Short mmCIF file of C-alpha atoms and ligand atoms in Angstrom, two decimals:
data_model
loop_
_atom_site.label_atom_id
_atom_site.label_comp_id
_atom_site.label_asym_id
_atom_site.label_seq_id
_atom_site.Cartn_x
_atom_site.Cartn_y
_atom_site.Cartn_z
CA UNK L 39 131.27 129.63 118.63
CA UNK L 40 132.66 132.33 121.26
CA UNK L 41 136.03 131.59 122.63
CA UNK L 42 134.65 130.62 126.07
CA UNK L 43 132.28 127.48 124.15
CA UNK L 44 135.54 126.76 121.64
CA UNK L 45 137.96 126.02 124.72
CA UNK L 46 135.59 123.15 125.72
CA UNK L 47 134.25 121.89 122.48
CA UNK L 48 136.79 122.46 119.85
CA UNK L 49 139.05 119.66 118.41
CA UNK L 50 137.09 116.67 119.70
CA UNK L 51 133.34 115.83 119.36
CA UNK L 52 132.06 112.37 120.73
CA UNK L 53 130.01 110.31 118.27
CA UNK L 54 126.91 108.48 119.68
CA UNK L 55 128.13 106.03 122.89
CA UNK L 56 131.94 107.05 122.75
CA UNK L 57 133.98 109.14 125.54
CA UNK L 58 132.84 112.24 126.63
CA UNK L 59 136.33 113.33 127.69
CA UNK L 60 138.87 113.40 124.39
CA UNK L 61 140.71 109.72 125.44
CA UNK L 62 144.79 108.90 125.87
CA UNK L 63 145.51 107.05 122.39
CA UNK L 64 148.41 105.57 124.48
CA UNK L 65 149.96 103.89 121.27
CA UNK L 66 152.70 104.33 119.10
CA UNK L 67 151.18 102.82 115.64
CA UNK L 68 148.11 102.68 114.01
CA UNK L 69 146.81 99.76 112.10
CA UNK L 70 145.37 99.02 108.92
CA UNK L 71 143.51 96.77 107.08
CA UNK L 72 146.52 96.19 103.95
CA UNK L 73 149.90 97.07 102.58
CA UNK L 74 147.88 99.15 100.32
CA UNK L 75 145.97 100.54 102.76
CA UNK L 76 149.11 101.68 104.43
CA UNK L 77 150.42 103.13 101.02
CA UNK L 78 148.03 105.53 101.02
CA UNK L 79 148.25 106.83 104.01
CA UNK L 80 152.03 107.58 103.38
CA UNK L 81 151.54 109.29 99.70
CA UNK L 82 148.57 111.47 101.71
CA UNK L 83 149.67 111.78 105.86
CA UNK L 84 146.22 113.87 106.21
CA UNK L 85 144.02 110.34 105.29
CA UNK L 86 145.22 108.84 108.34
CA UNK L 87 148.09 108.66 111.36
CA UNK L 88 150.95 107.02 110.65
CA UNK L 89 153.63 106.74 113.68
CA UNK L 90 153.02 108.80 117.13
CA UNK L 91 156.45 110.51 116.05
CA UNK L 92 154.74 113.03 114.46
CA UNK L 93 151.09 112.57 114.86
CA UNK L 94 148.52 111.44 118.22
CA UNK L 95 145.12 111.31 118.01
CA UNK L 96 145.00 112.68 121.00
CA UNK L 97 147.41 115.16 120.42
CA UNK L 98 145.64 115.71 116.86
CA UNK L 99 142.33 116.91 118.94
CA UNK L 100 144.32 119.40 121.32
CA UNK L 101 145.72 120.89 117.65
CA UNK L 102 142.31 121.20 116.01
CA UNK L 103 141.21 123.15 119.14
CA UNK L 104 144.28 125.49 119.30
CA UNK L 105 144.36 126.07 115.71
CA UNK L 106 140.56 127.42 116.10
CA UNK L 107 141.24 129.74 119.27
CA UNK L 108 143.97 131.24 117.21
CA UNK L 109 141.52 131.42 114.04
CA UNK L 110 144.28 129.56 112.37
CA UNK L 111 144.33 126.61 109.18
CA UNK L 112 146.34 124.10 110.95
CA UNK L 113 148.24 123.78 114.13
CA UNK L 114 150.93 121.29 115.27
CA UNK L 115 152.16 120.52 118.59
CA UNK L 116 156.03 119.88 120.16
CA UNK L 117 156.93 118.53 123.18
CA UNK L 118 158.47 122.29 124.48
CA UNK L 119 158.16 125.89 123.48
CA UNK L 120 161.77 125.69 122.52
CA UNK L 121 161.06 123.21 119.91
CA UNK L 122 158.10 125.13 118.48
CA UNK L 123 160.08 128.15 118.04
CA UNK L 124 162.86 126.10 116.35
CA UNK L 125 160.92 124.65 114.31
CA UNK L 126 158.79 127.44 113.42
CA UNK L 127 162.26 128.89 111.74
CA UNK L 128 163.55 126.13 110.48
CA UNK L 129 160.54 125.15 108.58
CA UNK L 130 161.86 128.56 106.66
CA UNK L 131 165.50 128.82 107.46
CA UNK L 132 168.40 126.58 105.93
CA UNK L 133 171.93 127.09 106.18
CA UNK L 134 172.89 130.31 104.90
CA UNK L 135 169.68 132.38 105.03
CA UNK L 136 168.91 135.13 107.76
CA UNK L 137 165.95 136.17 109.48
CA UNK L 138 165.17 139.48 111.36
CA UNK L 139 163.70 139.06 115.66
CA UNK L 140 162.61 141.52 117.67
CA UNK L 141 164.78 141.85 120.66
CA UNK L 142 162.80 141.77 123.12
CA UNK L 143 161.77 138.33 123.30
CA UNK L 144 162.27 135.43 126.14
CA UNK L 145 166.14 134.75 126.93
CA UNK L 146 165.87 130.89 126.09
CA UNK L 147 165.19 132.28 122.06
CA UNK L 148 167.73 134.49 122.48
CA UNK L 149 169.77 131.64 122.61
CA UNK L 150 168.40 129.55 120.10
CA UNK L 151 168.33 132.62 117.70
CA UNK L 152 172.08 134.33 118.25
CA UNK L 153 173.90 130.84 119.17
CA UNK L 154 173.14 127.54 118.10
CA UNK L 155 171.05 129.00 114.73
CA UNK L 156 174.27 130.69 114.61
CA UNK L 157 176.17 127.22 114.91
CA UNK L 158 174.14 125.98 112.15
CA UNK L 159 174.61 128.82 109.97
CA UNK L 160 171.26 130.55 110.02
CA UNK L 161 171.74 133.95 111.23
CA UNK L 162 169.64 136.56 113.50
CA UNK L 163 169.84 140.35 112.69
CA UNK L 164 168.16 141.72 116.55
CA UNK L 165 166.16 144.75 115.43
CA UNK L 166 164.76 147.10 118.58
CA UNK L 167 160.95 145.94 119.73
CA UNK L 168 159.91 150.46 119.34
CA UNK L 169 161.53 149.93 115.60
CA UNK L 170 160.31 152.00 112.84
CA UNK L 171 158.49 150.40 109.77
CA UNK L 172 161.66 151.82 107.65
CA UNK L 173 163.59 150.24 110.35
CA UNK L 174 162.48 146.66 110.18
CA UNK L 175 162.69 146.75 106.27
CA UNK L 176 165.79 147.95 106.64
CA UNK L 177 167.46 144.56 108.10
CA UNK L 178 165.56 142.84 105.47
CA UNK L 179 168.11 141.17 103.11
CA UNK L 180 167.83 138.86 99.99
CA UNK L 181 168.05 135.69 102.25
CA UNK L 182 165.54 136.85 104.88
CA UNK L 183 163.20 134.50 105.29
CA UNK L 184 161.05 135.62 108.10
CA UNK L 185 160.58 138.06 111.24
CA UNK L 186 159.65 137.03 114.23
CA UNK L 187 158.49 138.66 117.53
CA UNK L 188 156.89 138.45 121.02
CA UNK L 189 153.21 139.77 121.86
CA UNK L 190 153.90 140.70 125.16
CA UNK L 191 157.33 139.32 126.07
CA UNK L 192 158.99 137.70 128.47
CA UNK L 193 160.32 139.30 130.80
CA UNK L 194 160.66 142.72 129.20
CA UNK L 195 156.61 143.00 129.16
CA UNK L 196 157.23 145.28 126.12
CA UNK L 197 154.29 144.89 124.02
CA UNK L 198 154.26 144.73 120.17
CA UNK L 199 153.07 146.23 117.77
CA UNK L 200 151.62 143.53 115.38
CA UNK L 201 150.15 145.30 111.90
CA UNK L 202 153.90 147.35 111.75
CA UNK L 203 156.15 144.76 111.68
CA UNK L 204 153.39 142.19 109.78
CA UNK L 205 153.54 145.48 107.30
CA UNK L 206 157.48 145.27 107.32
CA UNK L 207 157.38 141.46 106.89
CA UNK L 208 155.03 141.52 103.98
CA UNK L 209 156.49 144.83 102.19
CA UNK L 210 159.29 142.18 101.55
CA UNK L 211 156.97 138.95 100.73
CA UNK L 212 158.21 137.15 104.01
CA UNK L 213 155.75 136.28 106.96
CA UNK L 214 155.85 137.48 110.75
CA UNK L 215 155.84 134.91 113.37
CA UNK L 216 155.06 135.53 116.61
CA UNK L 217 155.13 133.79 119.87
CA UNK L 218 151.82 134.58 121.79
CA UNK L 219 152.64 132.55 124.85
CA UNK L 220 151.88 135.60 127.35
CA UNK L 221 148.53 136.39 125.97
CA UNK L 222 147.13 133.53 124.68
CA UNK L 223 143.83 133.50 122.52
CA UNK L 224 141.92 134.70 125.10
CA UNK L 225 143.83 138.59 124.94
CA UNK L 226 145.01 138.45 121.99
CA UNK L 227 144.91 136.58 118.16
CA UNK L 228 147.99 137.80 116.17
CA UNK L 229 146.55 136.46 113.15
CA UNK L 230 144.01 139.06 113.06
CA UNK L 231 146.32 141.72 113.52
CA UNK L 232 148.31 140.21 110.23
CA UNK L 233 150.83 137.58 111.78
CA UNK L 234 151.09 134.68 109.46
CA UNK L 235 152.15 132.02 111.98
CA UNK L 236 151.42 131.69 115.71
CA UNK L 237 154.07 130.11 118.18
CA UNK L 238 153.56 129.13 121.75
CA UNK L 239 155.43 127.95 124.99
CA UNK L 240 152.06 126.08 126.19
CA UNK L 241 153.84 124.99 129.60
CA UNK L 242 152.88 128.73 130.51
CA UNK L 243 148.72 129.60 131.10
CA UNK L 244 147.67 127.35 128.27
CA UNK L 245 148.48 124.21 130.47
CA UNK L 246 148.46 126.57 133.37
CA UNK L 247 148.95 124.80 136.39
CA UNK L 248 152.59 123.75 136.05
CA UNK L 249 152.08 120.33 135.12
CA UNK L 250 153.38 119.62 131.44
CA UNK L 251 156.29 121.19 129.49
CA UNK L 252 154.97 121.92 126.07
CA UNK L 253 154.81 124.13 122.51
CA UNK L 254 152.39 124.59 119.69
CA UNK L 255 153.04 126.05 116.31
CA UNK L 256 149.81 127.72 114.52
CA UNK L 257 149.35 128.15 110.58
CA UNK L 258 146.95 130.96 109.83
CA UNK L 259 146.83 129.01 106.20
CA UNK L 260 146.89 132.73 104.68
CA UNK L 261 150.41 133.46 103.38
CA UNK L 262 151.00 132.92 100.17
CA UNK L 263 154.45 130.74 100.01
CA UNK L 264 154.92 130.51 95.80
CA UNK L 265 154.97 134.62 95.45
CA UNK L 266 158.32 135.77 96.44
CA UNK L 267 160.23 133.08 95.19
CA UNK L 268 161.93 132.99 98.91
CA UNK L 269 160.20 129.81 99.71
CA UNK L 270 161.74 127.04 97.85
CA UNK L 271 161.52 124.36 100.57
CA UNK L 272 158.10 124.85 100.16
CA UNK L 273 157.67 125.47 96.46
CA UNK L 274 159.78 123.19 94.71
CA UNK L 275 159.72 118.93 95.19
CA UNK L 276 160.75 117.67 98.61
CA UNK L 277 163.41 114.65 97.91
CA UNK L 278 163.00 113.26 100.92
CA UNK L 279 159.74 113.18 100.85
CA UNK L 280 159.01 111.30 97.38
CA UNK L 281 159.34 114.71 95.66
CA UNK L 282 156.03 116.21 96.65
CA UNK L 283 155.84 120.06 96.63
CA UNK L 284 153.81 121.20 99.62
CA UNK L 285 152.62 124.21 98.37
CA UNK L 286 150.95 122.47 95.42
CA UNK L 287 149.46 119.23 97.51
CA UNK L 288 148.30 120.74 100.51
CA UNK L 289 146.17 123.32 101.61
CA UNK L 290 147.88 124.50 104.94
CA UNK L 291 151.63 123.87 103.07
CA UNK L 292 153.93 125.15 106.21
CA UNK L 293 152.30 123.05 108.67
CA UNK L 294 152.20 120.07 106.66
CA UNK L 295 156.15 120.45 105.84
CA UNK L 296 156.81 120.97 109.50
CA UNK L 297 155.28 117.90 110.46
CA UNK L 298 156.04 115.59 107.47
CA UNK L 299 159.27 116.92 107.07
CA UNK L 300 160.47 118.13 110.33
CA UNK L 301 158.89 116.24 112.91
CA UNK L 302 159.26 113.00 111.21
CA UNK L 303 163.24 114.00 111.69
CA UNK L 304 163.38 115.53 114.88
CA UNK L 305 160.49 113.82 116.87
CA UNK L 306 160.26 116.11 119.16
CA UNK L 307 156.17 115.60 119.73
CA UNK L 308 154.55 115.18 122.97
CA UNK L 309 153.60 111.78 124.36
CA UNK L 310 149.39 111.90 123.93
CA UNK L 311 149.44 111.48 128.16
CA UNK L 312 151.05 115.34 127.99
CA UNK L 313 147.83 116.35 125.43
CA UNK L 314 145.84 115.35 127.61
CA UNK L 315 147.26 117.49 130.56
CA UNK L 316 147.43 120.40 128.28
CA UNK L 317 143.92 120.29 127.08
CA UNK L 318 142.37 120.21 130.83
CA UNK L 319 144.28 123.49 130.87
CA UNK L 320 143.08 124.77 127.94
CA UNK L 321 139.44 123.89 129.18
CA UNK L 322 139.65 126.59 131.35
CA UNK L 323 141.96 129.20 130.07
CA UNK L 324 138.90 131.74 129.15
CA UNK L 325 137.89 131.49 132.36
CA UNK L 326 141.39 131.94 133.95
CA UNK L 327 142.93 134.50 131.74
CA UNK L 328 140.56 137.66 133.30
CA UNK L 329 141.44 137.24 136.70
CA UNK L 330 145.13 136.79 136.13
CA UNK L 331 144.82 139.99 134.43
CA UNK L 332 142.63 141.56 137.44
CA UNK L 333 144.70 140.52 140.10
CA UNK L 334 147.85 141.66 137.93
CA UNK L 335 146.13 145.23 137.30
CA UNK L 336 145.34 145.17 140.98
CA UNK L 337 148.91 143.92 142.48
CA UNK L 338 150.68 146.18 139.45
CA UNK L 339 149.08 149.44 140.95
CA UNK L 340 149.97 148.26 144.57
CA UNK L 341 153.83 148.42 143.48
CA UNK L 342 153.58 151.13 141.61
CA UNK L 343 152.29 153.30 145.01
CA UNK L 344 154.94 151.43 147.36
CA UNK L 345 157.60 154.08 146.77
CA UNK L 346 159.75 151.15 147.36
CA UNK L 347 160.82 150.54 143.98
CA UNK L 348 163.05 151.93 141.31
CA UNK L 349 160.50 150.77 138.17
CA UNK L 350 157.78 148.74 137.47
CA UNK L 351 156.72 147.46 133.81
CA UNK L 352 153.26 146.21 133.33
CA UNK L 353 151.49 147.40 130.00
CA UNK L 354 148.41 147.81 131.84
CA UNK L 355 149.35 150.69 133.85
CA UNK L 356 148.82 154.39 132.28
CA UNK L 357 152.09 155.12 133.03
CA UNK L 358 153.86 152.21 131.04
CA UNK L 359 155.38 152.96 127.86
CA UNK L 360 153.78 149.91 125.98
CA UNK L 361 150.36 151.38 127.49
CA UNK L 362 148.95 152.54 124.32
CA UNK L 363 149.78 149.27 122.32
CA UNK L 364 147.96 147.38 124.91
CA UNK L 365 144.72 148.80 124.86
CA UNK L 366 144.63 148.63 121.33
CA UNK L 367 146.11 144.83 120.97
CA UNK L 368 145.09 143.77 124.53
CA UNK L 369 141.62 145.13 125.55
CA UNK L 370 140.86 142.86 127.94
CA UNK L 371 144.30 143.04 130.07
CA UNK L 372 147.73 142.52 130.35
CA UNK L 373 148.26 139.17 131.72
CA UNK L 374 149.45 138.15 135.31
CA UNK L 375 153.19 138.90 134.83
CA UNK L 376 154.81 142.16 136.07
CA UNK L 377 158.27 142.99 136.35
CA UNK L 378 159.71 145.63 138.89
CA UNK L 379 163.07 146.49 140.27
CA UNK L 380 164.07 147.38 143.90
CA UNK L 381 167.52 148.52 143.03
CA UNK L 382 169.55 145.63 143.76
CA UNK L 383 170.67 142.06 143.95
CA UNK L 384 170.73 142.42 148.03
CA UNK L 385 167.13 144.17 148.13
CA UNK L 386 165.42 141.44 145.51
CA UNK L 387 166.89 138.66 147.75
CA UNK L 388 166.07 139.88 150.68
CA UNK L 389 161.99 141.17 149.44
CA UNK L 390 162.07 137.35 147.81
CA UNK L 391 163.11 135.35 151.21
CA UNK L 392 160.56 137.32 152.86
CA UNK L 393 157.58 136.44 150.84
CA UNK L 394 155.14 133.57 152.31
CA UNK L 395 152.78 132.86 149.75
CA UNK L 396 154.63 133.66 146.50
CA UNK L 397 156.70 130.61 145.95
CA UNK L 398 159.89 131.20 144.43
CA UNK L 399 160.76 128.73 141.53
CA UNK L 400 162.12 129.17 137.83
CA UNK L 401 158.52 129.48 136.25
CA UNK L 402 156.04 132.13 135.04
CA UNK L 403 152.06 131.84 134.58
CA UNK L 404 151.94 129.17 137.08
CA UNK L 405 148.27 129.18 138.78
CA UNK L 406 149.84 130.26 142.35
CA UNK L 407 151.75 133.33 142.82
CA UNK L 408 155.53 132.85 142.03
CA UNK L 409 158.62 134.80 141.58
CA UNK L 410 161.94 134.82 139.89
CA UNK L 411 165.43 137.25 140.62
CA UNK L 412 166.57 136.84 137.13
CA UNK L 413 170.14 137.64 139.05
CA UNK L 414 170.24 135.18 141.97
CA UNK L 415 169.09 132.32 139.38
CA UNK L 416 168.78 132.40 135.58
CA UNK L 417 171.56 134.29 135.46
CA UNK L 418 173.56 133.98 138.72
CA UNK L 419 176.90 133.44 137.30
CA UNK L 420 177.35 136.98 135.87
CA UNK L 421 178.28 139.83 137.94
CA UNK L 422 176.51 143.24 138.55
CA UNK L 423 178.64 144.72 135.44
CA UNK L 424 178.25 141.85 133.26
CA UNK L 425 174.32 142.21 134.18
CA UNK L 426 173.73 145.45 133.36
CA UNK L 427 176.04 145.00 129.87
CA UNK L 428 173.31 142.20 129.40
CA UNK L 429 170.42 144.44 129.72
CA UNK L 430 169.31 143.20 133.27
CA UNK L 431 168.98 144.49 136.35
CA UNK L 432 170.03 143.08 139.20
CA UNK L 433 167.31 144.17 141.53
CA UNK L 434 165.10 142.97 138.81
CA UNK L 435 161.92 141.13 140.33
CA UNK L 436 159.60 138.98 137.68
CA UNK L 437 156.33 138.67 139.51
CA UNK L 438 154.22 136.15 138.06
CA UNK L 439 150.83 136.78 139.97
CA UNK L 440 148.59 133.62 140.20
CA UNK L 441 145.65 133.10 140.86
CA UNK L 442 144.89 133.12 144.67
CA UNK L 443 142.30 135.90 146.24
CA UNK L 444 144.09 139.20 145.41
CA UNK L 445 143.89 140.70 149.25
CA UNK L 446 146.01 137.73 149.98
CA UNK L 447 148.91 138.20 147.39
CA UNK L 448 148.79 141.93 147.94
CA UNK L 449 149.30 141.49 152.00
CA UNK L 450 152.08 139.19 151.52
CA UNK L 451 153.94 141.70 149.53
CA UNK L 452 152.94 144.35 152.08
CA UNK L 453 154.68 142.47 154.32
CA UNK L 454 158.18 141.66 152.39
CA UNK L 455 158.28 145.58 151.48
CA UNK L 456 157.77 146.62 154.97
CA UNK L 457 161.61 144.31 155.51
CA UNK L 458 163.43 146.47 152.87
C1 LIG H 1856 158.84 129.78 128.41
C2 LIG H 1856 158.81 130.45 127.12
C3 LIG H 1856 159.32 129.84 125.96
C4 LIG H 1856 159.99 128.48 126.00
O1 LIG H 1856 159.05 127.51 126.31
P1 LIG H 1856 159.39 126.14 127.06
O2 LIG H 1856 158.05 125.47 127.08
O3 LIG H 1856 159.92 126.46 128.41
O4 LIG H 1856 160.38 125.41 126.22
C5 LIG H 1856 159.20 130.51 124.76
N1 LIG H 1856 158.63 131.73 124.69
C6 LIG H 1856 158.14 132.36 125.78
C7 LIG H 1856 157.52 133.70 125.65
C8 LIG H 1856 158.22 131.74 127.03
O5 LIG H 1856 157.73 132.37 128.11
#
């Protein structure tokens, strides 16, 4: 099936006289017929679901279908795209081993990564997003366990380049993860560029219209765990889990371990009422995804020719930097998001109180037009100085264009220029 046919009939298939729509398993057990019965669904998880802890049915079909946009094995939900990058490390990661990030990714796993991993004693070498191959191998230690990075990230827009730093990764026998939240399926599939596992905030276009907080974690079911002896979590028996090895009783081992292991821990899975939200998004996200990334071409080039701004980043424009990387990773556009700067804090609050229609609210890849002055919210208690030491700039504008008729957005910007 095309992408456009899998976003409706992946993960769920009525049998004769049952729903047509994928229904709300709105329980937390499951029951069966005898103890033994039961037994065997705890020595094998995959023969049946055991506690909506860390398995849904509902949630189960919304997997199935992300796992085959992705072209993944195996996929597993979490109740934010915090948890699914958290667990996406620790899955690899125990006290005392490092892994390498790219650093540009999203601010809220720049947290998770340099502080509280940090707390835990897992620790985060930050290598530069334009790195060299030699680079990236070059942070690679014995007790690097992954490397992890952002298609198109949030909000630097940079845009990676996927087959170098899978090359890096692998050179060492360790996988690349990468969160994909930005350009979903629809612009890009990591795993075909050599990314072993597939990470994403789904709260963002996947669920799309800003109803349900959400993550996913994919298993491309290619990497080979038992090679570089790195992997013993995964190799070697699992006490706590009646000393199975996952590598040896399942076919898609890091998924499996996540769930069985992790999830049955932590819990952090979404209630099957939030699967349900996030798969009417993901019914639509081919259709979505093009004209976010029309209208963002369109509004990106309107900035650009303002002369009212100091710099614009959107990977679709010729002029960008990551331009090159995008057409070859993402042919069919750049998403809806473009960041631009109009010098500073004053400017970006003044352009932001005059806008009508864009709604300004601490989100991104909403379905209406919204935007965000990382300086006057996310990160209001630091001064100019501290900003700029931090990478940011103040004027900075994140302009997350929805998915309204473009003449519209593009007039109400026209008019909050024409006030600074
Ligand atoms: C929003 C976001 C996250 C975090 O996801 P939540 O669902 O808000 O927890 C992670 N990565 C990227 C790229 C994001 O944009």
């Amino acid at each position: 099936m095309n992408i456009e046919t899998q976003v409706l009939h992946e993960g769920y298939t009525p049998k004769n006289g049952e729903p047509r729509v994928m229904p709300i398993y709105q329980s937390t057990t499951y029951v069966y017929d005898s103890t033994d019965a039961v037994a065997d669904v705890f020595d094998d998880p995959t023969l049946g679901m055991i506690y909506s802890r860390f398995e849904n049915p509902t949630t189960d079909a919304v997997e199935k279908k992300i796992a085959a946009l992705e072209g993944g094995a195996a996929a597993m939900c979490t109740s934010s795209g915090q948890a699914a990058s958290m667990l996406s490390i620790l899955n690899l990661c125990d006290a005392g081993d490092h892994f390498i990030s790219s650093s540009s990714i999203y601010g809220g796993t720049v947290n998770l990564f340099a502080f509280t991993f940090k707390k835990m004693g897992i620790e985060c070498t930050f290598v530069d997003v334009d790195a060299s191959e030699e680079e990236i191998k070059a942070a690679i230690r014995p007790n690097t366990k992954c490397v992890f990075g952002e298609t198109i990230a949030n909000p630097a827009l940079t845009v990676l380049d996927i087959e170098k730093w899978a090359r890096a990764a692998h050179s060492a026998g360790i996988p690349l993860i990468v969160d994909n939240t930005f350009a979903t399926p629809i612009l890009c599939r990591p795993i075909e560029w050599g990314a072993d596992i597939v990470v994403h905030s789904t709260s963002k276009y996947m669920d799309g219209h800003a109803v349900q907080v959400g993550g996913v974690i994919v298993d491309s079911g290619k990497f080979d765990w038992t090679k570089s002896g790195r992997f013993p979590g995964l190799t070697e028996p699992d006490e706590s889990y009646h000393g199975i090895v996952y590598t040896e009783k399942y076919p898609v081992p890091y998924i499996t371990k996540a769930r069985m292991q992790l999830m049955r821990d932590f819990g952090c899975y979404p209630a099957a009422n939030s699967s349900f939200l996030l798969n009417l998004g993901l019914e639509t996200l081919a259709v979505r995804m093009p004209r976010y990334c029309e209208n963002g071409l369109k509004v990106a080039k309107y900035i650009e020719g303002t002369g009212k701004i100091e710099s614009i980043k959107y990977a679709g424009l010729e002029s960008d930097k990551h331009h090159k990387l995008a057409e070859k990773y993402l042919p069919d556009g750049c998403c809806g998001v473009i960041s631009f700067s109009v010098g500073t804090r004053e400017r970006a609050v003044k352009f932001m109180d005059a806008l009508k229609l864009a709604s300004n609210e601490v989100h991104v890849a909403d379905i209406r037009t919204c935007v965000l002055n990382p300086a006057s919210a996310t990160h209001r208690q630091l001064t100019d100085e501290q900003l700029v030491a931090a990478g940011i700039d103040p004027g900075l504008i994140r302009l997350s264009v929805g998915l309204e008729n473009v003449d519209d957005i593009i007039a109400d910007l026209e008019q909050a220029f024409a006030q600074i």
